[in-house]
Coordinates of N, CA, C and O in Angstrom, one line a residue:
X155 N 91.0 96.6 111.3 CA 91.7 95.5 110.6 C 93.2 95.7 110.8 O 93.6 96.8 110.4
X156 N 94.0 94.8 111.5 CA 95.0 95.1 111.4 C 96.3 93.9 110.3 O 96.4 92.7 110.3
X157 N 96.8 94.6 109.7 CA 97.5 94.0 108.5 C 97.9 92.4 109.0 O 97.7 92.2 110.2
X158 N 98.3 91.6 108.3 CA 99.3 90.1 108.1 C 100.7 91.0 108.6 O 100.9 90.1 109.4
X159 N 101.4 91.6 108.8 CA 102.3 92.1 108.6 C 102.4 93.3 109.0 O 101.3 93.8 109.2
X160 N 103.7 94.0 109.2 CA 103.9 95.5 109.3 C 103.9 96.0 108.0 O 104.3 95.3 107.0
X161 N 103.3 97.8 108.0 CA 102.9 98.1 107.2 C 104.6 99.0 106.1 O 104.5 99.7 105.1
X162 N 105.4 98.6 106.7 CA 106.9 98.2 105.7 C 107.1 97.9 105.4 O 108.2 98.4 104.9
X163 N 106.3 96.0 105.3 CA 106.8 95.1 104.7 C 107.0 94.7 103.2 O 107.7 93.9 102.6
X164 N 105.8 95.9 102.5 CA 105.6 95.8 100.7 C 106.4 96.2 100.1 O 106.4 96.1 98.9
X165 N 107.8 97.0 101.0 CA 108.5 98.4 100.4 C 109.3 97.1 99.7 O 109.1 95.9 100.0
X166 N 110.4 97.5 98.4 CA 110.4 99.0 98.2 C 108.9 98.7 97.5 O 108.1 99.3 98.2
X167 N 108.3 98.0 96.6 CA 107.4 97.9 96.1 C 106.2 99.0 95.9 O 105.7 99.5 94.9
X168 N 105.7 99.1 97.3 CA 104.9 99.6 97.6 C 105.3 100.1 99.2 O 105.8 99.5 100.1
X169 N 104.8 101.6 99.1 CA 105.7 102.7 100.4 C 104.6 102.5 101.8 O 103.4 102.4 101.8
X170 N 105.4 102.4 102.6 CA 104.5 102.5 103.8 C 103.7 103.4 103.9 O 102.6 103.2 104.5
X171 N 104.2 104.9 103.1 CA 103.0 105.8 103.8 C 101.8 105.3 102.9 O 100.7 105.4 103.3
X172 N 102.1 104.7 101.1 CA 100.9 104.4 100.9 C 99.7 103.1 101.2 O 98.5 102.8 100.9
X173 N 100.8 102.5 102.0 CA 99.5 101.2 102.9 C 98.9 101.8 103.8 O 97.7 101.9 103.9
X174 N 99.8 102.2 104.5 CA 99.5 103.5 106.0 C 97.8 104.4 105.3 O 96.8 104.3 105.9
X175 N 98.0 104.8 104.5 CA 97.0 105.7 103.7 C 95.5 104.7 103.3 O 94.3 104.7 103.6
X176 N 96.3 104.1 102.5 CA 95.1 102.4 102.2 C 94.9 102.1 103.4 O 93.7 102.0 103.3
X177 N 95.1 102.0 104.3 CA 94.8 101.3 105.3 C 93.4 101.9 106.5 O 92.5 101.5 107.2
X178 N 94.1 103.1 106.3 CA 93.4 104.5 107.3 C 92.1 104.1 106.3 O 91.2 103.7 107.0
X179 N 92.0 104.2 105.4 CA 90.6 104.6 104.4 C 89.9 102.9 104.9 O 88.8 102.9 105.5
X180 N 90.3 102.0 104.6 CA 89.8 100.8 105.5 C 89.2 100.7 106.8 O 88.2 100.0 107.2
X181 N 90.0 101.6 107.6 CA 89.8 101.2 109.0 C 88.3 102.6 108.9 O 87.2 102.1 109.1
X182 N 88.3 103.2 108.8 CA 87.1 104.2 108.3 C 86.0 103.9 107.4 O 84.9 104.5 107.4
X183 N 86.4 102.6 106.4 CA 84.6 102.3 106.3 C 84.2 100.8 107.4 O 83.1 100.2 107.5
X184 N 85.5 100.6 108.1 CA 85.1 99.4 109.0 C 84.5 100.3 110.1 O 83.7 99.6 110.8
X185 N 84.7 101.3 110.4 CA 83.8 102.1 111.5 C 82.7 102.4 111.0 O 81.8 102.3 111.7
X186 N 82.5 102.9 109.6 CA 81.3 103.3 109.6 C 80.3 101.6 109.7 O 79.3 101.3 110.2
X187 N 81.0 101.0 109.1 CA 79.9 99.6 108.8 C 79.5 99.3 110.4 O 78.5 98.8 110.6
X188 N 80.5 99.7 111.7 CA 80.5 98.9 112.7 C 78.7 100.1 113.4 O 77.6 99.6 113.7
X189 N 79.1 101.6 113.3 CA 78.2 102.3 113.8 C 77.0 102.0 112.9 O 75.9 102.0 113.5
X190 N 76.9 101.7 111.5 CA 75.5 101.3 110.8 C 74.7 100.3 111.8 O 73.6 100.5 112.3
X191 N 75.7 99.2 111.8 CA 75.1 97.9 112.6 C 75.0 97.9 113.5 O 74.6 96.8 114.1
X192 N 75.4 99.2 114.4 CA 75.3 99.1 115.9 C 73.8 98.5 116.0 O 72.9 98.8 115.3
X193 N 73.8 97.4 117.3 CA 72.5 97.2 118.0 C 71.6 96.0 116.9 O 70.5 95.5 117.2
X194 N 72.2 96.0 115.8 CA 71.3 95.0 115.1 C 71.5 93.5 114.8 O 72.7 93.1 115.1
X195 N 70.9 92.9 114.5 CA 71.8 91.3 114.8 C 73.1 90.9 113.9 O 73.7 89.8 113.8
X196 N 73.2 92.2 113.2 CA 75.0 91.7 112.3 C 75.9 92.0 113.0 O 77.0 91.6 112.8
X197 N 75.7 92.9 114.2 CA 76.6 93.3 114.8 C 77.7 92.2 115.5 O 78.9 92.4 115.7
X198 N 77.0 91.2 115.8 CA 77.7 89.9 116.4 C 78.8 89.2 115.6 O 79.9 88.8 115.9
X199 N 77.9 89.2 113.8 CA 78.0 88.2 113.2 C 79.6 88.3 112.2 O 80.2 89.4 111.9
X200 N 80.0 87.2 111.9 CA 81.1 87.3 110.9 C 81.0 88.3 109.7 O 80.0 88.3 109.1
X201 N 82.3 89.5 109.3 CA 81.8 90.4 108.0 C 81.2 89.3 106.6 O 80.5 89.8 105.8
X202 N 81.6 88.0 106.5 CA 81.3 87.5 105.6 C 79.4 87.2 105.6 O 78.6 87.0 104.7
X203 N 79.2 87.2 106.8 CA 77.5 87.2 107.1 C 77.1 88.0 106.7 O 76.1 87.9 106.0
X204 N 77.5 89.1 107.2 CA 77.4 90.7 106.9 C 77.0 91.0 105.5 O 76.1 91.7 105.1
X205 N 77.8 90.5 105.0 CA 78.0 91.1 103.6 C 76.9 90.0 102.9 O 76.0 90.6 102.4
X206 N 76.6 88.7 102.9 CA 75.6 88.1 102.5 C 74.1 88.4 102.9 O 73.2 88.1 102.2
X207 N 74.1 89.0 104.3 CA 72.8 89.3 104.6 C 72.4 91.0 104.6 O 71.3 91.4 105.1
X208 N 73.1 91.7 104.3 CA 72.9 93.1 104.1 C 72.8 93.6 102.7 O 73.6 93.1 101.9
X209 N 71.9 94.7 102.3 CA 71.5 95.3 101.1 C 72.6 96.8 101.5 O 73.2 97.2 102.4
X210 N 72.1 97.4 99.7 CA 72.4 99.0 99.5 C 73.6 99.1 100.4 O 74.2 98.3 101.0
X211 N 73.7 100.4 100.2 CA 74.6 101.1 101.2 C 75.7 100.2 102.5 O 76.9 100.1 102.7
X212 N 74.7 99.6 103.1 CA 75.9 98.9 104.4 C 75.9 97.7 103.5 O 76.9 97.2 104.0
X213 N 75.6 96.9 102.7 CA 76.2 96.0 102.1 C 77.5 96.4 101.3 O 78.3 95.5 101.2
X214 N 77.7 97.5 100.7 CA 78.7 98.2 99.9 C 79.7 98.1 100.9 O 80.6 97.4 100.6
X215 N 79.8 98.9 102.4 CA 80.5 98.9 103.3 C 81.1 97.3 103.3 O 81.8 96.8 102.4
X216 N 80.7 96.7 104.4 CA 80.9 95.2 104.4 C 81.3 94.9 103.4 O 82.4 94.4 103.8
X217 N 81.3 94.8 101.6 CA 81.8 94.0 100.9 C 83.2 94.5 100.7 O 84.1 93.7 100.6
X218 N 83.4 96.3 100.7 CA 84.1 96.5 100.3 C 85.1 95.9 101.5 O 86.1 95.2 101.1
X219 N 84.9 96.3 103.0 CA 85.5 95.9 104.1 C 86.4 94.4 103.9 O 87.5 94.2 104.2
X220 N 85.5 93.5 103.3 CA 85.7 92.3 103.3 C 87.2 91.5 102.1 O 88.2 90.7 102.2
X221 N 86.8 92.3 101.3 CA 87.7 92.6 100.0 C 89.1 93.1 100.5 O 90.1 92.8 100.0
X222 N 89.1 93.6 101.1 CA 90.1 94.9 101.5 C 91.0 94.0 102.3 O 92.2 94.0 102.3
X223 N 89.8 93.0 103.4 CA 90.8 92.4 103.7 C 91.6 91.0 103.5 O 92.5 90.5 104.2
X224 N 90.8 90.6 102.2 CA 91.0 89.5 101.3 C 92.7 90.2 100.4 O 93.9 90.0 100.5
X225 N 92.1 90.8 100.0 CA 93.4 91.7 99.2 C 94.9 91.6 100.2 O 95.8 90.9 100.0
X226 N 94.7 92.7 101.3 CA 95.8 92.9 102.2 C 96.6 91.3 102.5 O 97.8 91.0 102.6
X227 N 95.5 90.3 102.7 CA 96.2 89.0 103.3 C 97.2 88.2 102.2 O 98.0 87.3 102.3
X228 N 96.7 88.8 101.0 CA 97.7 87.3 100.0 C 98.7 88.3 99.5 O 99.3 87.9 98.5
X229 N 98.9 89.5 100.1 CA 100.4 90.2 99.9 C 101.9 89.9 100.7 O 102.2 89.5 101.8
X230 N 102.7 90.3 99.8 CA 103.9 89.8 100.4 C 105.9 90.6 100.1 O 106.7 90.3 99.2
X231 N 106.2 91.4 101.0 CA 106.6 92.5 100.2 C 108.4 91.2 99.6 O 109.5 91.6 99.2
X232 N 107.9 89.7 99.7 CA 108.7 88.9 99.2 C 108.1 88.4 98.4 O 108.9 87.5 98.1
X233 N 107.2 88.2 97.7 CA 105.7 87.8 97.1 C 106.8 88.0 95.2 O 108.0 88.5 95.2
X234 N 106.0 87.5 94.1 CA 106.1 87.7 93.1 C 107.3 86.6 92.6 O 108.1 86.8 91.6
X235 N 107.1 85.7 93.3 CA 107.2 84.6 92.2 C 106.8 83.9 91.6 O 106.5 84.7 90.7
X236 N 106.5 82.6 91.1 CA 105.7 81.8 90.9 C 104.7 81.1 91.4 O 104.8 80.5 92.4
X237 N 103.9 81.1 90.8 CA 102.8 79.7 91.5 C 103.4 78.2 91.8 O 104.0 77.5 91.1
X238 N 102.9 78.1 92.8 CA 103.1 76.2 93.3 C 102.6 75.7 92.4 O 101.8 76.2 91.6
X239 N 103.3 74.0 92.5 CA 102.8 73.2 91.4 C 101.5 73.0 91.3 O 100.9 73.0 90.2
X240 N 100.7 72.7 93.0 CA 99.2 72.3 92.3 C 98.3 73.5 91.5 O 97.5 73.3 90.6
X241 N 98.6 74.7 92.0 CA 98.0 76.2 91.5 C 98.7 76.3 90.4 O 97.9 76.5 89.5
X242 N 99.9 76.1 90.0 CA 100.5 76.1 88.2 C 99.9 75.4 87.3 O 99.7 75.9 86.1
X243 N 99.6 74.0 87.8 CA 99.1 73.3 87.0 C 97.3 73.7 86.8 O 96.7 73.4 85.8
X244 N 96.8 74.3 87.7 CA 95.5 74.9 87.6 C 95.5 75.9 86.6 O 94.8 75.7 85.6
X245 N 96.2 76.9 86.6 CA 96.5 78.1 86.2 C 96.6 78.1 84.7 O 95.9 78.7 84.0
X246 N 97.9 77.0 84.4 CA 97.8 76.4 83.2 C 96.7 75.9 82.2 O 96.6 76.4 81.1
X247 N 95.9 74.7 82.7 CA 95.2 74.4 82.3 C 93.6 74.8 81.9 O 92.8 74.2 81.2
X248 N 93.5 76.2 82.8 CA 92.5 77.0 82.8 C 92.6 78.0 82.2 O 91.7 78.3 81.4
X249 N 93.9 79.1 82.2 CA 94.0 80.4 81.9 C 95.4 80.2 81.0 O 95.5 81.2 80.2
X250 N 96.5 79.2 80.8 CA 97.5 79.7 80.3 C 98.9 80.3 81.3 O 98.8 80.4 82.5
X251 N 99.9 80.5 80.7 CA 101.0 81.0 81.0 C 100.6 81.9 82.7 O 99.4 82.1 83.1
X252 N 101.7 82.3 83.3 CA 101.6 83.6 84.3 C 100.9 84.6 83.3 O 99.7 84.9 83.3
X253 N 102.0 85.3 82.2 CA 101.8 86.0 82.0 C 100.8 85.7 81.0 O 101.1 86.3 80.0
X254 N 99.9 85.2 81.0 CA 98.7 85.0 80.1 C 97.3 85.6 81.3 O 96.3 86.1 80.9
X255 N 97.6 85.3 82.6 CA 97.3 85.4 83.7 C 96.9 86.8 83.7 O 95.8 87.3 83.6
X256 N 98.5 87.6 83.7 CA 98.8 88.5 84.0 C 97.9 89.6 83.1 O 97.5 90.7 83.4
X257 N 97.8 88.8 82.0 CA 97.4 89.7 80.9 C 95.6 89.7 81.1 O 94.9 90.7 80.9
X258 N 95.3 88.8 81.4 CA 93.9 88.7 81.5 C 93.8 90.2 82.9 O 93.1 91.2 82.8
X259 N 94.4 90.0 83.7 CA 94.4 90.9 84.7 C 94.1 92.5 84.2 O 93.2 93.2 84.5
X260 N 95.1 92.9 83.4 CA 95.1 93.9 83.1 C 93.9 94.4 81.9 O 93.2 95.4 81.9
X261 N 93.9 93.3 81.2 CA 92.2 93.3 80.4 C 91.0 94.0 81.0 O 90.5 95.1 80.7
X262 N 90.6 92.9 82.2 CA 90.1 93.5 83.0 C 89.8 94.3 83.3 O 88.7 94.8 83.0
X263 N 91.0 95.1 84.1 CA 90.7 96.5 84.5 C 91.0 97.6 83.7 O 91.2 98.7 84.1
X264 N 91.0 97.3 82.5 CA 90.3 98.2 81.5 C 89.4 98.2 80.9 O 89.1 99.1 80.1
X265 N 88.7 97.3 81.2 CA 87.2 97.2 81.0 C 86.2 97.9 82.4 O 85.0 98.0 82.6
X266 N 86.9 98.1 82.9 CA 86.5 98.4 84.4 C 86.2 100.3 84.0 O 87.1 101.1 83.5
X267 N 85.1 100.6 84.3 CA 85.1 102.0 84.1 C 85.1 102.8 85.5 O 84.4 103.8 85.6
X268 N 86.0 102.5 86.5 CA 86.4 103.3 87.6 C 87.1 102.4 88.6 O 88.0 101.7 88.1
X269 N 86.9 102.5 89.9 CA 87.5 102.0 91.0 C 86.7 100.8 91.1 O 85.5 100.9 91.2
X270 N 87.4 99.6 91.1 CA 87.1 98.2 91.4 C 88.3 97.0 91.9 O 89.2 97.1 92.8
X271 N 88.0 96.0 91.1 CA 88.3 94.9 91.8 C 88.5 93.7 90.7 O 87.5 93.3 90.1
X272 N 89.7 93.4 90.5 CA 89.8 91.8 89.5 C 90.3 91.0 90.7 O 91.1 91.3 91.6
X273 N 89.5 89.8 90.4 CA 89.4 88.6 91.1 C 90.1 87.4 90.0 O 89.9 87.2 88.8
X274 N 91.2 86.6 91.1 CA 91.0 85.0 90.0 C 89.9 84.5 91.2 O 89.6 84.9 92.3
X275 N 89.7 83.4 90.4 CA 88.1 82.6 91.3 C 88.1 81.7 90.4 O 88.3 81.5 89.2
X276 N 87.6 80.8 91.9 CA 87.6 79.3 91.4 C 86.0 78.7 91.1 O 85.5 78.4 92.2
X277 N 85.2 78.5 90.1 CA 84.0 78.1 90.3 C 83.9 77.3 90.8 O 84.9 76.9 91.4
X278 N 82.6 76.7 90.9 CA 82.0 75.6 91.5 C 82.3 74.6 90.7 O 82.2 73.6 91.3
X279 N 82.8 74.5 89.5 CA 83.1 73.1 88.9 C 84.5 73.0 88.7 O 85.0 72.2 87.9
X280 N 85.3 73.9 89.7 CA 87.2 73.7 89.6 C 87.5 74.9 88.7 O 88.2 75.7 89.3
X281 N 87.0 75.3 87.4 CA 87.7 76.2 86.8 C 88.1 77.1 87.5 O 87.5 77.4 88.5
X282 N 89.4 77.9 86.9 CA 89.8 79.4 87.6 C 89.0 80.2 86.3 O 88.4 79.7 85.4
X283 N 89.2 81.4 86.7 CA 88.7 82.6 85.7 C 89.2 84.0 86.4 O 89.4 84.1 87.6
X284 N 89.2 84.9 85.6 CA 89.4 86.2 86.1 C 88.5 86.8 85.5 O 88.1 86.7 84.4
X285 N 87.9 87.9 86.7 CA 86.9 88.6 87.1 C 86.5 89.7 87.3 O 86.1 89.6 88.5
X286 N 86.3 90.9 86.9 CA 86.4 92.0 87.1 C 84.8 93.0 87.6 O 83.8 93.2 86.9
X287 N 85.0 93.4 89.1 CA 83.7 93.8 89.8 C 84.1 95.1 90.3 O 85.2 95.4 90.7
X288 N 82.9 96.0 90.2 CA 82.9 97.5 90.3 C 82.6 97.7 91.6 O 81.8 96.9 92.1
X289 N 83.2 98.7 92.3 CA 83.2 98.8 93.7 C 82.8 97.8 95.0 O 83.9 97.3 95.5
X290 N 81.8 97.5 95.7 CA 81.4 96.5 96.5 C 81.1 95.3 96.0 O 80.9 94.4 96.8
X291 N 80.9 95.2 94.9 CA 80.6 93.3 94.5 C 82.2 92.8 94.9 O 83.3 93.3 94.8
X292 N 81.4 91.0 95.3 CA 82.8 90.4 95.5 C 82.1 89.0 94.8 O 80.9 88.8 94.4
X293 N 83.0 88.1 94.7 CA 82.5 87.2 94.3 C 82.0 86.0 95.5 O 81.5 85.0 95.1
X294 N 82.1 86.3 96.6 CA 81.5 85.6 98.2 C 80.1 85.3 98.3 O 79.5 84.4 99.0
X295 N 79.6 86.1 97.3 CA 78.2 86.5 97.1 C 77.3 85.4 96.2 O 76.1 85.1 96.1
X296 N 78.6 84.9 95.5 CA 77.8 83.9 94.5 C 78.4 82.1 95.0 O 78.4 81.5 96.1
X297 N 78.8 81.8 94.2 CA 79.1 80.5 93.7 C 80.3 80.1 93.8 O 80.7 79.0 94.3
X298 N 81.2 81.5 92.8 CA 82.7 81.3 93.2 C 83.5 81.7 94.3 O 83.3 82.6 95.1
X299 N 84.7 80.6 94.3 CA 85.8 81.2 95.4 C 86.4 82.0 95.4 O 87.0 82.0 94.3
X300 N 86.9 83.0 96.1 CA 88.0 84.1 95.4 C 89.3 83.5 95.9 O 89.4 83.1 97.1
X301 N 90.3 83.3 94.7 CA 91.9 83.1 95.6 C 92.6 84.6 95.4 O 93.6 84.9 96.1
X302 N 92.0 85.5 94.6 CA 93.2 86.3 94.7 C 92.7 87.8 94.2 O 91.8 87.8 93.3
X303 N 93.1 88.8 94.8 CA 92.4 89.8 94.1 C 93.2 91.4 94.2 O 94.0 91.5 95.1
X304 N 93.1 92.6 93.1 CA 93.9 93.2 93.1 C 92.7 94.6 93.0 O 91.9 94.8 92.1
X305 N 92.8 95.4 94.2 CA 92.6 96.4 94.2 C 92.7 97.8 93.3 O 93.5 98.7 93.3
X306 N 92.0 97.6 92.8 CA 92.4 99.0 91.7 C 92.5 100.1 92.1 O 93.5 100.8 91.8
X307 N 91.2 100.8 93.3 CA 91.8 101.8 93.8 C 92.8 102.3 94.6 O 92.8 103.4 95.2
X308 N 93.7 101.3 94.5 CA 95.1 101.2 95.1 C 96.1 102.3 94.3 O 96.7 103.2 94.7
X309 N 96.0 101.8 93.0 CA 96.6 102.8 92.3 C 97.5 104.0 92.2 O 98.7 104.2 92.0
X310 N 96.2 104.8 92.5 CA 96.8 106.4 92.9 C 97.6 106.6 93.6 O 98.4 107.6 93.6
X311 N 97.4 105.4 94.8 CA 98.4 106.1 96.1 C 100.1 104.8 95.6 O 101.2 104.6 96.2
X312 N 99.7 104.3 94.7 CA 101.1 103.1 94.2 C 101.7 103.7 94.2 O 102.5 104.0 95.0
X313 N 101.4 104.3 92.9 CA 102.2 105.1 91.4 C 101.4 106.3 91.1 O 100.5 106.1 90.3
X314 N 101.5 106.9 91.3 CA 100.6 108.4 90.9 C 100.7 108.6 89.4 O 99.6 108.9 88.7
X315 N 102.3 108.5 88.6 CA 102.4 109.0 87.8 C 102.5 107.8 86.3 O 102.4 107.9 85.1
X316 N 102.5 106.4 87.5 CA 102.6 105.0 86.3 C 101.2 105.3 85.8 O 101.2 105.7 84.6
X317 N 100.1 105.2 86.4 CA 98.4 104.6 86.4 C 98.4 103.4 87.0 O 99.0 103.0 88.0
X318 N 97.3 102.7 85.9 CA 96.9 101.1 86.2 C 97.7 100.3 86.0 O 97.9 99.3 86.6
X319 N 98.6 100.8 84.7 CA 99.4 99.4 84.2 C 100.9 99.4 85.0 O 101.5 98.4 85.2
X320 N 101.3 100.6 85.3 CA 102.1 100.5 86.6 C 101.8 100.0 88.0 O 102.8 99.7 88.7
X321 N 100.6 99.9 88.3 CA 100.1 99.4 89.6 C 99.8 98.1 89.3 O 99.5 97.5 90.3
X322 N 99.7 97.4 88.1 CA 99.2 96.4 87.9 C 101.0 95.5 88.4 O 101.2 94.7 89.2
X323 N 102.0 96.1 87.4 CA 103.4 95.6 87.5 C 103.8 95.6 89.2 O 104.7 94.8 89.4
X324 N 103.4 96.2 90.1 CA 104.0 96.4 91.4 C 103.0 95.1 92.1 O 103.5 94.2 92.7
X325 N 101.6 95.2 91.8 CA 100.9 94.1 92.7 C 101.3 92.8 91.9 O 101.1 91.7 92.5
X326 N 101.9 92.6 90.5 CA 102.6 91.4 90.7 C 103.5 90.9 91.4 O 103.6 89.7 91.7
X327 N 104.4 91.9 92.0 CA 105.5 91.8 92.8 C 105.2 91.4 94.0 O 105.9 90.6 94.7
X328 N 104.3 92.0 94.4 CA 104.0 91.7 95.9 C 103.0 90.5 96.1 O 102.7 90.2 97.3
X329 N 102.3 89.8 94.7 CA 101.5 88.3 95.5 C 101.9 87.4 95.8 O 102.8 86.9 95.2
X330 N 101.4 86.7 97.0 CA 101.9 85.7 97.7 C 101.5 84.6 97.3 O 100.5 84.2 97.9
X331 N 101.8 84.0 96.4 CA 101.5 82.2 96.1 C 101.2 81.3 96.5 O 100.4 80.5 95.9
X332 N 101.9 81.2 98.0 CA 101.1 80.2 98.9 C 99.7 80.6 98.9 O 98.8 80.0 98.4
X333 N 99.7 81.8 99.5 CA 98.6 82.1 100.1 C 97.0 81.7 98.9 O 95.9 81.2 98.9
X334 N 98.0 82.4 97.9 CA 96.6 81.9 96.9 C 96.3 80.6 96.6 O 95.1 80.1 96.4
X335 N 97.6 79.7 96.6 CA 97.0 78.0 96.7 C 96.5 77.8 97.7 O 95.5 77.0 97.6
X336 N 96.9 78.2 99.0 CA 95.6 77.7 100.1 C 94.5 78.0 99.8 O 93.6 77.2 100.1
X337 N 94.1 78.9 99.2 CA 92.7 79.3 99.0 C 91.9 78.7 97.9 O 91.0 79.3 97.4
X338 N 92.4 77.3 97.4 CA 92.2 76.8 96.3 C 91.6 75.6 97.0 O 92.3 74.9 97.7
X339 N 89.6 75.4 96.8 CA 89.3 74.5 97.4 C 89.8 73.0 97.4 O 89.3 72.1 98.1

């Protein structure tokens, strides 16, 4: 997987050597998923196939793969402004304020009892919601859309000494807006 971007672009935010680091651990379960699948008919197919038609173990790969690179794409080391009007007015009407947003976010991932994943997602009937999934679940899998999503196990290598709620403050900074209204059916 190679980034939207050079991997300098998050600073100061977030340090090169820690995307550099995030990144290596990426490109290492996209080999292992690639050697699982060698020779079988996902090997052709889109990771989003992949991850829909694989169980256990190489579905965990692929989802996480997939995620990883849902995540990497809606960053932006200019990122952390506001939402666009049509996504504000969504946001609004669904969830409240940013930082009502923001706060559901962090909710979340404390409810989360290890390394995961909060999603906003769009259902099937327009609502947004935020979403909180433990290691390889994504929401691709069901019903909902994902517009946006924040790595937890990112963390350690953010802020070593903030935690979550410091890692939480830095991946505000860095999301890209556009990117998450394009992803708004």
């Amino acid at each position: 997987y190679l980034l939207p971007y050079p991997a300098s672009a998050l600073q100061p935010h977030l340090s090169t050597q820690a995307v550099s680091t995030h990144l290596a651990h990426h490109l290492r379960m996209q080999q292992q998923l690639c050697e699982r699948i060698a020779g079988s008919d996902l090997e052709t197919m889109e990771l989003e196939v992949v991850v829909a038609a694989s169980r256990g173990s190489t579905f965990e790969l692929a989802a996480q793969c997939w995620n990883l690179a849902f995540f990497w794409h809606a960053l932006d080391g200019r990122g952390g402004s506001e939402p666009g009007a049509r996504l504000g007015r969504r946001l609004a009407h669904d969830l409240g304020t940013l930082a009502q947003l923001q706060g559901e976010f962090h909710r979340q991932a404390n409810l989360l009892a290890g390394d995961g994943w909060i999603w906003l997602v769009e259902h099937a009937d327009g609502s947004l919601a935020v979403t909180g999934c433990s290691l390889g679940a994504t929401p691709i899998t069901g019903s909902s859309r994902p517009l946006l999503v924040c790595d937890l196990q990112l963390h350690a290598l953010a802020n070593a000494d903030g935690g979550m709620a410091a890692w939480l403050e830095v991946f505000w900074r860095l999301v890209n807006w556009d990117v998450v209204e394009r992803n708004l059916r």
